[in-house]
Amino acid sequence: MTEVLADTAPGESVSLEQVPDDDVRARLLRLGFLDGTVECRHRLRKGPIVLRRNGTEMALGADLAAEIEISRAGADR
């Protein structure tokens, strides 16, 4: 079963595995969000998800978060 970023809870760490939008993937790569685990800082109900990595925070819309596939930190690949 594929998990998506929209399923994460605040405080949870995940790795972003598949980002469907090329522009968003390039932006996340430049900011280092694809190089390791990211922390879900906040999640607004039916709203954006705020991610944090190395002191940088970024908000992603709920629709985009529902399309980004993740793996849980510590889960077998």
PDB file of C-alpha atoms in Angstrom:
ATOM      1  CA  MET A   1       0.000   0.000   0.000  1.00  0.00           C
ATOM      2  CA  THR A   2       1.352   3.367  -0.986  1.00  0.00           C
ATOM      3  CA  GLU A   3       1.405   6.054   1.663  1.00  0.00           C
ATOM      4  CA  VAL A   4       1.224   9.718   0.815  1.00  0.00           C
ATOM      5  CA  LEU A   5       2.407  12.857   2.568  1.00  0.00           C
ATOM      6  CA  ALA A   6      -1.162  13.867   3.395  1.00  0.00           C
ATOM      7  CA  ASP A   7      -1.339  10.845   5.761  1.00  0.00           C
ATOM      8  CA  THR A   8       1.459  12.061   8.066  1.00  0.00           C
ATOM      9  CA  ALA A   9       0.870  13.432  11.546  1.00  0.00           C
ATOM     10  CA  PRO A  10       2.686  16.354  13.194  1.00  0.00           C
ATOM     11  CA  GLY A  11       6.023  15.257  14.647  1.00  0.00           C
ATOM     12  CA  GLU A  12       6.364  12.318  12.276  1.00  0.00           C
ATOM     13  CA  SER A  13       9.499  11.923  10.116  1.00  0.00           C
ATOM     14  CA  VAL A  14       9.224  10.620   6.562  1.00  0.00           C
ATOM     15  CA  SER A  15      11.197  10.473   3.319  1.00  0.00           C
ATOM     16  CA  LEU A  16       9.659  11.942   0.192  1.00  0.00           C
ATOM     17  CA  GLU A  17       9.898   9.211  -2.454  1.00  0.00           C
ATOM     18  CA  GLN A  18       7.820  10.216  -5.494  1.00  0.00           C
ATOM     19  CA  VAL A  19       6.942  13.818  -6.360  1.00  0.00           C
ATOM     20  CA  PRO A  20       4.709  13.949  -9.454  1.00  0.00           C
ATOM     21  CA  ASP A  21       5.254  17.604 -10.376  1.00  0.00           C
ATOM     22  CA  ASP A  22       8.670  18.335 -11.975  1.00  0.00           C
ATOM     23  CA  ASP A  23       8.802  21.960 -10.788  1.00  0.00           C
ATOM     24  CA  VAL A  24       7.961  21.021  -7.202  1.00  0.00           C
ATOM     25  CA  ARG A  25      10.456  18.144  -7.287  1.00  0.00           C
ATOM     26  CA  ALA A  26      13.203  20.538  -8.477  1.00  0.00           C
ATOM     27  CA  ARG A  27      12.341  23.049  -5.745  1.00  0.00           C
ATOM     28  CA  LEU A  28      12.343  20.369  -3.040  1.00  0.00           C
ATOM     29  CA  LEU A  29      15.651  19.024  -4.341  1.00  0.00           C
ATOM     30  CA  ARG A  30      17.297  22.474  -4.255  1.00  0.00           C
ATOM     31  CA  LEU A  31      16.171  22.976  -0.652  1.00  0.00           C
ATOM     32  CA  GLY A  32      17.426  19.523   0.369  1.00  0.00           C
ATOM     33  CA  PHE A  33      13.987  18.096   1.149  1.00  0.00           C
ATOM     34  CA  LEU A  34      14.646  15.030  -1.023  1.00  0.00           C
ATOM     35  CA  ASP A  35      18.039  14.176   0.536  1.00  0.00           C
ATOM     36  CA  GLY A  36      16.764  12.509   3.702  1.00  0.00           C
ATOM     37  CA  THR A  37      13.975  12.557   6.209  1.00  0.00           C
ATOM     38  CA  VAL A  38      11.734  15.555   6.728  1.00  0.00           C
ATOM     39  CA  GLU A  39       9.609  16.312   9.774  1.00  0.00           C
ATOM     40  CA  CYS A  40       5.915  17.116   9.531  1.00  0.00           C
ATOM     41  CA  ARG A  41       5.660  20.226  11.730  1.00  0.00           C
ATOM     42  CA  HIS A  42       2.033  21.225  11.327  1.00  0.00           C
ATOM     43  CA  ARG A  43      -0.946  19.903   9.515  1.00  0.00           C
ATOM     44  CA  LEU A  44      -4.047  21.951   9.110  1.00  0.00           C
ATOM     45  CA  ARG A  45      -7.278  20.044   8.594  1.00  0.00           C
ATOM     46  CA  LYS A  46      -7.889  19.856   4.845  1.00  0.00           C
ATOM     47  CA  GLY A  47      -5.142  22.472   4.473  1.00  0.00           C
ATOM     48  CA  PRO A  48      -1.408  22.752   3.958  1.00  0.00           C
ATOM     49  CA  ILE A  49       1.248  20.593   5.567  1.00  0.00           C
ATOM     50  CA  VAL A  50       4.334  22.329   6.933  1.00  0.00           C
ATOM     51  CA  LEU A  51       7.543  20.329   6.549  1.00  0.00           C
ATOM     52  CA  ARG A  52      10.900  21.024   8.181  1.00  0.00           C
ATOM     53  CA  ARG A  53      14.396  19.936   7.233  1.00  0.00           C
ATOM     54  CA  ASN A  54      17.646  21.388   8.584  1.00  0.00           C
ATOM     55  CA  GLY A  55      15.884  24.470   9.962  1.00  0.00           C
ATOM     56  CA  THR A  56      14.036  25.253   6.732  1.00  0.00           C
ATOM     57  CA  GLU A  57      10.263  25.054   6.732  1.00  0.00           C
ATOM     58  CA  MET A  58       8.049  24.744   3.656  1.00  0.00           C
ATOM     59  CA  ALA A  59       4.279  24.537   3.337  1.00  0.00           C
ATOM     60  CA  LEU A  60       2.754  22.267   0.716  1.00  0.00           C
ATOM     61  CA  GLY A  61      -0.896  22.368  -0.263  1.00  0.00           C
ATOM     62  CA  ALA A  62      -3.191  19.498   0.675  1.00  0.00           C
ATOM     63  CA  ASP A  63      -3.805  18.507  -2.960  1.00  0.00           C
ATOM     64  CA  LEU A  64      -0.071  18.266  -3.679  1.00  0.00           C
ATOM     65  CA  ALA A  65       0.580  16.431  -0.389  1.00  0.00           C
ATOM     66  CA  ALA A  66      -1.998  13.844  -1.426  1.00  0.00           C
ATOM     67  CA  GLU A  67       0.102  13.051  -4.543  1.00  0.00           C
ATOM     68  CA  ILE A  68       3.569  12.791  -2.928  1.00  0.00           C
ATOM     69  CA  GLU A  69       4.493   9.223  -2.012  1.00  0.00           C
ATOM     70  CA  ILE A  70       6.473   8.726   1.197  1.00  0.00           C
ATOM     71  CA  SER A  71       8.230   6.106   3.241  1.00  0.00           C
ATOM     72  CA  ARG A  72       8.189   6.197   7.028  1.00  0.00           C
ATOM     73  CA  ALA A  73      11.512   6.867   8.743  1.00  0.00           C
ATOM     74  CA  GLY A  74      12.973   3.568   9.861  1.00  0.00           C
ATOM     75  CA  ALA A  75      10.704   1.508   7.590  1.00  0.00           C
ATOM     76  CA  ASP A  76      12.310  -1.133   5.378  1.00  0.00           C
ATOM     77  CA  ARG A  77      12.704  -0.178   1.757  1.00  0.00           C
TER      78      ARG A  77
END
